[in-house]
CSV table of C-alpha atoms in Angstrom, one decimal:
chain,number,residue,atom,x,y,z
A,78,UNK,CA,-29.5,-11.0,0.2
A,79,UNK,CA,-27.2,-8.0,-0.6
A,80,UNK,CA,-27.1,-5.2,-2.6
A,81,UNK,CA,-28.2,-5.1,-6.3
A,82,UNK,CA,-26.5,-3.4,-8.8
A,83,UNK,CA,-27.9,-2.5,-12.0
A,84,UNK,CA,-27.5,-0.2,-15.2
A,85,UNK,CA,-23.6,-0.9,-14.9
A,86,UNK,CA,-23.4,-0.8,-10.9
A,87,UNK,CA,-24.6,2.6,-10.4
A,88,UNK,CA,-26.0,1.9,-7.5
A,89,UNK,CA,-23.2,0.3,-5.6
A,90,UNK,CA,-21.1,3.6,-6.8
A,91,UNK,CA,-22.7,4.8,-3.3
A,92,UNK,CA,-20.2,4.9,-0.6
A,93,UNK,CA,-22.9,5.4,2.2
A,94,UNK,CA,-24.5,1.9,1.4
A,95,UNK,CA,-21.3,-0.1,0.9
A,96,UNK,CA,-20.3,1.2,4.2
A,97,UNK,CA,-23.5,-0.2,5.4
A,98,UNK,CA,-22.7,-3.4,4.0
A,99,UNK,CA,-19.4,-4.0,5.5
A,100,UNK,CA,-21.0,-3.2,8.6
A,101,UNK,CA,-23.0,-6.1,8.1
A,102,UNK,CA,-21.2,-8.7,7.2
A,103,UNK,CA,-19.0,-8.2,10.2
A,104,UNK,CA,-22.6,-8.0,12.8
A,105,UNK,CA,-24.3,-11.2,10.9
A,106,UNK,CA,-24.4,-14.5,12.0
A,107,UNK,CA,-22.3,-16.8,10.3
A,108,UNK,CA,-19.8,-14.3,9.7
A,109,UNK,CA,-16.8,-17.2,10.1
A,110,UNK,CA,-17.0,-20.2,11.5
A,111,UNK,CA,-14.0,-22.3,11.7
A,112,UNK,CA,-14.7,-26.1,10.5
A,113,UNK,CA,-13.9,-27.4,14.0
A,114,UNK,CA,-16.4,-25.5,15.1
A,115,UNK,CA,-18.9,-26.3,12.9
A,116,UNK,CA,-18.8,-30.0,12.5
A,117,UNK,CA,-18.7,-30.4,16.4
A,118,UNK,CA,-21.7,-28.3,17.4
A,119,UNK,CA,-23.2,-28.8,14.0
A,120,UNK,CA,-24.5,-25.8,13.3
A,121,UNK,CA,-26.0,-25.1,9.9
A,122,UNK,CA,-24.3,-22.5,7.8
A,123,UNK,CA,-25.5,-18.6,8.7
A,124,UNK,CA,-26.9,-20.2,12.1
A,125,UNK,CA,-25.4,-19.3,15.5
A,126,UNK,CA,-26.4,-20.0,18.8
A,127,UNK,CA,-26.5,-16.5,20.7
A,128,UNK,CA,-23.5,-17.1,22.8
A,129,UNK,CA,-21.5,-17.8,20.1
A,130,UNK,CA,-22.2,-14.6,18.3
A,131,UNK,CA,-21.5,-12.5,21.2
A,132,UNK,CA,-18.1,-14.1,21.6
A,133,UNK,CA,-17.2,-14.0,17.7
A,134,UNK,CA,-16.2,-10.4,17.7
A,135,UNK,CA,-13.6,-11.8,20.2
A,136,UNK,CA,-12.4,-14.6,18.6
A,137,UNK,CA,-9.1,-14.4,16.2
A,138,UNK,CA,-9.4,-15.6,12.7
A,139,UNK,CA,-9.3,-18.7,11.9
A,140,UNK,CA,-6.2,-19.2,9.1
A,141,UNK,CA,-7.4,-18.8,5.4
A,142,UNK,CA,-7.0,-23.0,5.3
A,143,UNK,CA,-9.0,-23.8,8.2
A,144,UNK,CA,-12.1,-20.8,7.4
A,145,UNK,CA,-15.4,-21.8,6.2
A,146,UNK,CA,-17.5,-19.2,4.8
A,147,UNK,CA,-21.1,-18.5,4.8
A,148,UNK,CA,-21.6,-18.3,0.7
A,149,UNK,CA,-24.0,-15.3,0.7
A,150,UNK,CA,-23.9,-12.7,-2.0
A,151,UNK,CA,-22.7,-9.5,-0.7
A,152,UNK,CA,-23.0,-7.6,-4.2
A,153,UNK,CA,-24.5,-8.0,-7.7
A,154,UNK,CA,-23.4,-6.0,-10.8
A,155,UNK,CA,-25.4,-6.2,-13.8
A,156,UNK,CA,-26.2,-10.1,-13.2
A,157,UNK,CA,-22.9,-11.0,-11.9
A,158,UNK,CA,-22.6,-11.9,-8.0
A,159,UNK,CA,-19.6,-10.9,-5.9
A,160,UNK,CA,-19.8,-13.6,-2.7
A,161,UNK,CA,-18.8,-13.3,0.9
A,162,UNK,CA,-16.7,-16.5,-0.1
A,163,UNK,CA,-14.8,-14.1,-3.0
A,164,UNK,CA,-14.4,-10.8,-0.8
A,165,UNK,CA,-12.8,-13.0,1.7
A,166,UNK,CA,-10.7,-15.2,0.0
A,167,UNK,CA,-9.4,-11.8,-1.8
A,168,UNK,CA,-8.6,-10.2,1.5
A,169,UNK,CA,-7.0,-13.0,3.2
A,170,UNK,CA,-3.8,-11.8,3.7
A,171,UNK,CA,-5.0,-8.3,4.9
A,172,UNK,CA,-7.3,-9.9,7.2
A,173,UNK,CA,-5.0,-12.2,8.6
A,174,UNK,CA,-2.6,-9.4,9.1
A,175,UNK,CA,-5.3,-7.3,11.2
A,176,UNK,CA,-6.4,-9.7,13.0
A,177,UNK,CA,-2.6,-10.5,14.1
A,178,UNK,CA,-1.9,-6.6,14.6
A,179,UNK,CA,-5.4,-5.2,16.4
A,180,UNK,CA,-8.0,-6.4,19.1
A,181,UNK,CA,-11.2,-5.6,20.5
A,182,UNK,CA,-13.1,-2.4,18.6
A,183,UNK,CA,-10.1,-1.3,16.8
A,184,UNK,CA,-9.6,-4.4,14.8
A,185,UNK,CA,-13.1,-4.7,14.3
A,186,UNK,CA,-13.0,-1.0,13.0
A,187,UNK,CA,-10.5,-1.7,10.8
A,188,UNK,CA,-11.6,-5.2,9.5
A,189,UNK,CA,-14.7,-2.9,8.1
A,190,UNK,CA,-12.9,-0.5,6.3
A,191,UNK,CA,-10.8,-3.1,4.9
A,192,UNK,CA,-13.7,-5.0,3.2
A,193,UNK,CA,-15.3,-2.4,2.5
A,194,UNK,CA,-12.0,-1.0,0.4
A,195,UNK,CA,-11.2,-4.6,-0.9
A,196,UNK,CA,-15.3,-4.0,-2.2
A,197,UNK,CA,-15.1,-1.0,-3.8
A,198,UNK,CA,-11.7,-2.5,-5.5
A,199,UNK,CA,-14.1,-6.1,-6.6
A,200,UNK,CA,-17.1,-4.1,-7.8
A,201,UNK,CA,-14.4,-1.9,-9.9
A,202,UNK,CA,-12.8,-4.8,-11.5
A,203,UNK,CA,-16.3,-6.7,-12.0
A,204,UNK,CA,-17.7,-3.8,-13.9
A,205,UNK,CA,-14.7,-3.5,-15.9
A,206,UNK,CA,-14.3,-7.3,-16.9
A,207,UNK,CA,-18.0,-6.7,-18.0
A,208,UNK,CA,-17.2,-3.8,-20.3
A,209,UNK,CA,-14.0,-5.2,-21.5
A,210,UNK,CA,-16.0,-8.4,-22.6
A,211,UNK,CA,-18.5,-6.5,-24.5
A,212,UNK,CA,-16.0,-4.5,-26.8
A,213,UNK,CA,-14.2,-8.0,-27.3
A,214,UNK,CA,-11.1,-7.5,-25.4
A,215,UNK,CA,-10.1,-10.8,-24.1
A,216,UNK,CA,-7.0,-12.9,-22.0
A,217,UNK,CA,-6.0,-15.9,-23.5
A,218,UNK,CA,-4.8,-18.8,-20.8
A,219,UNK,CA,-1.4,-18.5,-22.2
A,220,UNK,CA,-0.6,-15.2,-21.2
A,221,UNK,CA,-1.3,-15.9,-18.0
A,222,UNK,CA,1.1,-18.4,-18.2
A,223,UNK,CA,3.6,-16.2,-20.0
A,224,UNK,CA,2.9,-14.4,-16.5
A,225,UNK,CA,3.4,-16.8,-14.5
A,226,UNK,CA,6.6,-17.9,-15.6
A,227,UNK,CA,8.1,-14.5,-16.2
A,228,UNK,CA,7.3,-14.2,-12.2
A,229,UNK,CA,9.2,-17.8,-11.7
A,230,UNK,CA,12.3,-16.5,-13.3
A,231,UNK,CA,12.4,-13.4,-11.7
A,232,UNK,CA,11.9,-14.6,-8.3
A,233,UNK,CA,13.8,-17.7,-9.0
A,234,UNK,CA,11.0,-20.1,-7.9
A,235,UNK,CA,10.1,-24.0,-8.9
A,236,UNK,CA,6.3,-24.3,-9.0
A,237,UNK,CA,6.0,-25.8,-6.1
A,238,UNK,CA,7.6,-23.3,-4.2
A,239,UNK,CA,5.5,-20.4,-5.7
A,240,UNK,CA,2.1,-22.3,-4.8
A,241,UNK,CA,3.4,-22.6,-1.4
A,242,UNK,CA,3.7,-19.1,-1.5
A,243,UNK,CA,0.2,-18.3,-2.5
A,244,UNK,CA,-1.1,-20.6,-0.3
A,245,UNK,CA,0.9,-18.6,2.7
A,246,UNK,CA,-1.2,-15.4,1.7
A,247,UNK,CA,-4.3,-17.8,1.3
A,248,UNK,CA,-4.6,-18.1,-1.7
A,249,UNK,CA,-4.3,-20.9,-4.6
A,250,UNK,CA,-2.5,-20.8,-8.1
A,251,UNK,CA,-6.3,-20.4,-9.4
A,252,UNK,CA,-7.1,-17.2,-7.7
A,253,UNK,CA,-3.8,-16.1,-8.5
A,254,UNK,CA,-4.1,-16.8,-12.4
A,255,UNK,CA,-7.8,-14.8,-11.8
A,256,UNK,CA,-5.7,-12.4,-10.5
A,257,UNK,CA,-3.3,-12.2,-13.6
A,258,UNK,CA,-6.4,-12.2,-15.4
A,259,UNK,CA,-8.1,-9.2,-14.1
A,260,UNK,CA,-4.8,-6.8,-14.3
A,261,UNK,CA,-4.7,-7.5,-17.7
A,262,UNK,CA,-7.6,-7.3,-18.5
A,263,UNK,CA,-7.8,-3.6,-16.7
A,264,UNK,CA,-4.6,-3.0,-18.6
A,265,UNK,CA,-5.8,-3.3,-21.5
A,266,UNK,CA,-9.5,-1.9,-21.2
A,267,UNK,CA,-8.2,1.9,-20.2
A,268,UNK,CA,-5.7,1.7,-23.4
A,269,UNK,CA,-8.8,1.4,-25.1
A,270,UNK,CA,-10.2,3.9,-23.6
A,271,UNK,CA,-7.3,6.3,-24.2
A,272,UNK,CA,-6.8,5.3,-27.6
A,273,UNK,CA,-10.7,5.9,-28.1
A,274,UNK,CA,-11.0,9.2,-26.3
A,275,UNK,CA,-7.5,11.0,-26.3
A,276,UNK,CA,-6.5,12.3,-29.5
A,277,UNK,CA,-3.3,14.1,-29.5
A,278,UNK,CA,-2.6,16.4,-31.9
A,279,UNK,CA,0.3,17.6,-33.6
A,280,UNK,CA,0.0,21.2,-32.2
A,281,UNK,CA,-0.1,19.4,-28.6
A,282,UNK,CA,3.3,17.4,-29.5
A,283,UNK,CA,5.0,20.9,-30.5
A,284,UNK,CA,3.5,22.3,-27.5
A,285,UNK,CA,4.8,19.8,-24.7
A,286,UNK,CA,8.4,20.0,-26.8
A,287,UNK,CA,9.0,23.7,-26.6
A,288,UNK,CA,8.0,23.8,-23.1
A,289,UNK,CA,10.1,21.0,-22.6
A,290,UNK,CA,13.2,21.9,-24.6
A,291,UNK,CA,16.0,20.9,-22.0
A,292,UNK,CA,14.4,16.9,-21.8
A,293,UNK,CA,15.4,16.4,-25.2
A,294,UNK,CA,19.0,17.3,-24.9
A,295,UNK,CA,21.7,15.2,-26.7
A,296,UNK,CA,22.6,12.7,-24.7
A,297,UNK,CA,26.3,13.3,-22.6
A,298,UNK,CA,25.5,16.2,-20.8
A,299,UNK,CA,27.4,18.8,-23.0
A,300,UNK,CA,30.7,20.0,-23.0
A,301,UNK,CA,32.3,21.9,-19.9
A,302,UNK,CA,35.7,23.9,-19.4
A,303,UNK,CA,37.2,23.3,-16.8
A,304,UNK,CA,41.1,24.2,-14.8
A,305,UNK,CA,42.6,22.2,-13.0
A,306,UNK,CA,45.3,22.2,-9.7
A,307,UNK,CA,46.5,18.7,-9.0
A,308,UNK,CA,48.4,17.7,-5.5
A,309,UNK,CA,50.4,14.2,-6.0
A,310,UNK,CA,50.3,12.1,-3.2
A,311,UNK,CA,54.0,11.6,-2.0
A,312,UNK,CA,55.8,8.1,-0.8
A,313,UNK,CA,55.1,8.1,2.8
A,314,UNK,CA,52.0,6.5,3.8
A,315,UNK,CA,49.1,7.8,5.3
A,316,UNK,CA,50.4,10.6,7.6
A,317,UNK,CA,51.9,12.1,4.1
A,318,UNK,CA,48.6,12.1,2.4
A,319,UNK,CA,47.1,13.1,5.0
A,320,UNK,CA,49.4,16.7,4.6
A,321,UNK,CA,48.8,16.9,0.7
A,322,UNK,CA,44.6,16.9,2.0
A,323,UNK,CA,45.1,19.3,4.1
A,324,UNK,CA,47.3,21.7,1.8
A,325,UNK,CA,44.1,21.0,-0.9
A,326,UNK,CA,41.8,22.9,1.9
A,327,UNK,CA,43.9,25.4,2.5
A,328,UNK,CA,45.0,26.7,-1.0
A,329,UNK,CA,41.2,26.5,-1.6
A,330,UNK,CA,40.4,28.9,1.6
A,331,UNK,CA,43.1,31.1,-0.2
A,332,UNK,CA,41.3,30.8,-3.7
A,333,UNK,CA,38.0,31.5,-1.5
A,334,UNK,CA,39.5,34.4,0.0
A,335,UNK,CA,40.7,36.4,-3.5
A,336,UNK,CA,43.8,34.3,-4.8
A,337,UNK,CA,43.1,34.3,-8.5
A,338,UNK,CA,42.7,30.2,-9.5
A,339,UNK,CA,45.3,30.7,-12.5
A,340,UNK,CA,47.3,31.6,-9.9
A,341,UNK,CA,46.7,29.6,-7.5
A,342,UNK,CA,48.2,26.5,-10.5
A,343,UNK,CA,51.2,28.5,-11.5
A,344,UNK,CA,51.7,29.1,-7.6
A,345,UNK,CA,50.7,24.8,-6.0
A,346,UNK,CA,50.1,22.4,-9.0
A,347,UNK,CA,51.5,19.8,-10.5
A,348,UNK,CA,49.5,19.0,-13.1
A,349,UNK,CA,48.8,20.1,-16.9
A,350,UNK,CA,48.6,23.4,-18.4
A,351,UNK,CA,50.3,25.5,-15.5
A,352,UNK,CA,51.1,28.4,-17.8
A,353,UNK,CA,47.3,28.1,-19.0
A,354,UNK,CA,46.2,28.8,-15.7
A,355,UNK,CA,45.3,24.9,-15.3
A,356,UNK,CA,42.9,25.2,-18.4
A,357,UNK,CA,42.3,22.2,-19.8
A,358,UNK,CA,39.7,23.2,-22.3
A,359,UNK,CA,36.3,21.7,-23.3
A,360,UNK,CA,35.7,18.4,-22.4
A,361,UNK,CA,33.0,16.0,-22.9
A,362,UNK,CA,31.1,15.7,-19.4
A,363,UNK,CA,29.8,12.3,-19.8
A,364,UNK,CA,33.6,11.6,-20.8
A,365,UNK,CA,35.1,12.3,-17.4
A,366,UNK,CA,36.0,10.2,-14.7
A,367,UNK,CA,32.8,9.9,-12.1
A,368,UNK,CA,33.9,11.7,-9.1
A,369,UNK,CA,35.0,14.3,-11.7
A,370,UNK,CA,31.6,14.5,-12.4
A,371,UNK,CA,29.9,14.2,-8.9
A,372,UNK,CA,32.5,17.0,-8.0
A,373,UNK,CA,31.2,19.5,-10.9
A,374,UNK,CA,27.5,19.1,-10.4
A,375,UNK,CA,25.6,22.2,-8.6
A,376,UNK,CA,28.9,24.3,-9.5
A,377,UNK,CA,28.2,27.5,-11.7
A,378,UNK,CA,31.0,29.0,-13.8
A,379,UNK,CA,33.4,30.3,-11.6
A,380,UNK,CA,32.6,27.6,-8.7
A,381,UNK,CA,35.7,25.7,-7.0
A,382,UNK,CA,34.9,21.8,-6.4
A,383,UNK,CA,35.9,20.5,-3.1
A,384,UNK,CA,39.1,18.4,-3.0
A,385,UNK,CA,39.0,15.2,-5.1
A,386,UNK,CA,40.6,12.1,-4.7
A,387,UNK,CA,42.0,9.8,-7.1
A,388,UNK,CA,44.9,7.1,-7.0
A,389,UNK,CA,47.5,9.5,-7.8
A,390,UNK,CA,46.3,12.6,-5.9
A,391,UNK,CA,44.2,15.5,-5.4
A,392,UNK,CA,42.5,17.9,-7.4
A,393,UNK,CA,40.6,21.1,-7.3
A,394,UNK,CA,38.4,22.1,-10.2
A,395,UNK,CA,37.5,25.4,-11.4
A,396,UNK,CA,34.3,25.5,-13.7
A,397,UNK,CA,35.0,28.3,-16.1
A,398,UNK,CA,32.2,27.9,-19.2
A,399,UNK,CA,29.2,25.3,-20.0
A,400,UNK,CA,28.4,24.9,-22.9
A,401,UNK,CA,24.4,22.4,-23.4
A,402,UNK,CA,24.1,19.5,-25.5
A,403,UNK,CA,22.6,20.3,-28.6
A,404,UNK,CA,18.5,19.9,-28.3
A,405,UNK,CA,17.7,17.1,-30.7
A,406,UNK,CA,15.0,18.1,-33.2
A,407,UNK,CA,11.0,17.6,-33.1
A,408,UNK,CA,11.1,14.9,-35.6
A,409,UNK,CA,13.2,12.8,-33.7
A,410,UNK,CA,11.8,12.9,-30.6
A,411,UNK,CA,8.0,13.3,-31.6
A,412,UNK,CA,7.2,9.1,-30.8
A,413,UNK,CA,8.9,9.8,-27.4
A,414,UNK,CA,6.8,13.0,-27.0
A,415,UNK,CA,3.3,10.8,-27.7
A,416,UNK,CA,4.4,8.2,-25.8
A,417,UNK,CA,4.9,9.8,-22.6
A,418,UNK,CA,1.7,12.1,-22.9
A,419,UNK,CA,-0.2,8.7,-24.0
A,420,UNK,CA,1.1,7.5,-20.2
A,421,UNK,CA,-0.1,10.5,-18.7
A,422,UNK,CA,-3.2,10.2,-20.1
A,423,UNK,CA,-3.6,6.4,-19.2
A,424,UNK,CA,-2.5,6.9,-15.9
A,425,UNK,CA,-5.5,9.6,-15.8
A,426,UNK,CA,-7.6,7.5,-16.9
A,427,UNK,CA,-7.5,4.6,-14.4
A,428,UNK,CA,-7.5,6.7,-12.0
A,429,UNK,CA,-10.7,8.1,-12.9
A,430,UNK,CA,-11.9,4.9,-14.0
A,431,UNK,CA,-13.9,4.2,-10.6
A,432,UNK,CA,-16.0,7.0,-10.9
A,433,UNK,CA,-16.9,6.0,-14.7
A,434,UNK,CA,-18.3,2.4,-13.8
């Protein structure tokens, strides 16, 4: 009849035996049959003349909306059955898709550990729906519509055209709203969990913030100093911008090769502050132009950017000082602090969940 399940599933928890099962359902009559088949040799459900169990193995998969499924219980946790019918149905598009990919022993091998996967995953989510109803958490039927229509909008979809699309993966709007159902419901049972069993203390929160110090920098990046050498692009088409590039690699071979960068501006450039050296001071790096930006990140103090091109020209960039964003203080970044070690923890949590149930 199945396996049985009690005192919250331990039993199914075994791998060996839902293995065994799998292996099962894919050797038992009445398996599949397809409703052609049925209604012309009449065969009862679960009964198969020999022949046509020996040739099932080879036979593709009938699509999810011409199957018809032998309703037998496969599992039963803590009073609540888990059909052939539902295991099915749930797998039908990863079914389908083996079935379309593999033949002989190989698809057979991996139809098994499919459904016996797609089990584990059905048991899980049976045992927690049971644990999530007995603390009172529920789903009302208008969040799964909220669901349902933030998925419309997103995807741009009529109704009509999103129920053809669950049909296409066999499945109907009602297992899909089950579904919706069962992730929220998941959702929501493991933040109770976390909010039951993590407690996060203050000393934690000062903890993860001074061994996190440079995440809560002031937004912007800080300030950097930077000199500059700009080569204007002349009148004269391509052929003359092309010389101007290669002068730009060439005085920064020469910078490369010992020519001091202040005079390296006082000797090529064309640009601001020649007398400075090119200085330009500090300057806001979130406040400069974006392939000023791309062209100072990696560079340590001292460092020459490659060329850069803009509209008017080239430049090469000296980074001479940085100076950090300001870290913001505890205070105001202590909610941010408990928020992401919350989602640590409740990403922790569900994955351990399994081996709770």
């Amino acid at each position: 009849m199945g396996l049985t399940a009690k005192n919250r599933g331990h039993a199914l928890r075994q791998r060996g035996a839902r293995v065994t099962l799998c292996l099962l359902l894919l050797t038992s009559p009445g398996f599949l049959l397809a409703k052609s088949a049925a209604s012309s040799q009449g065969e009862k459900l679960g009964e198969q003349s020999p022949t046509h169990a020996e040739n099932r193995a080879q036979a593709p998969l009938p699509p999810p909306s011409q199957r018809k499924t032998v309703n037998r219980i496969v599992a039963i946790t803590n009073d609540e059955i888990i059909t052939l019918y539902d295991l099915l149905q749930a797998g039908a598009p990863i079914f389908d898709r083996i079935e379309a990919e593999y033949e002989g022993a190989a698809r057979d091998a991996k139809m098994k550990a499919a459904m016996s996967d797609l089990l584990d995953k059905m048991i899980d989510y049976k045992l927690i729906e049971q644990q999530a109803r007995k603390i009172g958490i529920t789903v009302e039927e208008k969040e799964i519509d909220r669901q349902l229509e933030e998925l419309k909008k997103s995807q741009n979809l009529t109704q009509e055209q999103l129920e053809m699309a669950l049909a296409r993966d066999g499945m109907t709007l009602a297992d899909y709203r089950k579904e919706i159902r069962t992730r929220l419901l998941t959702s929501r049972y493991v933040e109770y969990l976390v909010r039951q069993r993590v407690k996060i203390t203050e000393e934690k929160l000062r903890q993860y913030y001074t061994q996190h110090l440079d995440r809560f920098r002031q937004a912007g990046g800080g300030d950097v100093r930077i000199a500059d050498i700009f080569l204007p692009f002349p009148d004269g088409g391509e052929a003359a911008k092309e010389k101007v590039v290669e002068e730009a690699r060439r005085i920064r071979k020469e910078i490369e090769g010992g020519l001091p960068f202040a005079e390296a501006v006082r000797k090529y450039s064309e640009g601001y502050n020649i007398a400075e050296g090119g200085d330009l001071g500090f300057l806001k790096l979130d406040q400069l132009q974006p392939e000023f930006r791309e062209a100072l990140e990696g560079l340590k103090p001292g460092g020459i950017s490659d060329p850069i091109e803009t509209e008017r020209g080239l430049h090469l960039l000296q980074l001479i000082e940085v100076r950090n964003a300001p870290i913001l203080p505890f205070e105001q970044v202590k909610s941010q602090i408990m928020s992401e070690l919350y989602q640590k923890e409740y990403q922790k949590m569900l994955s351990n969940l399994s081996q709770e149930l």
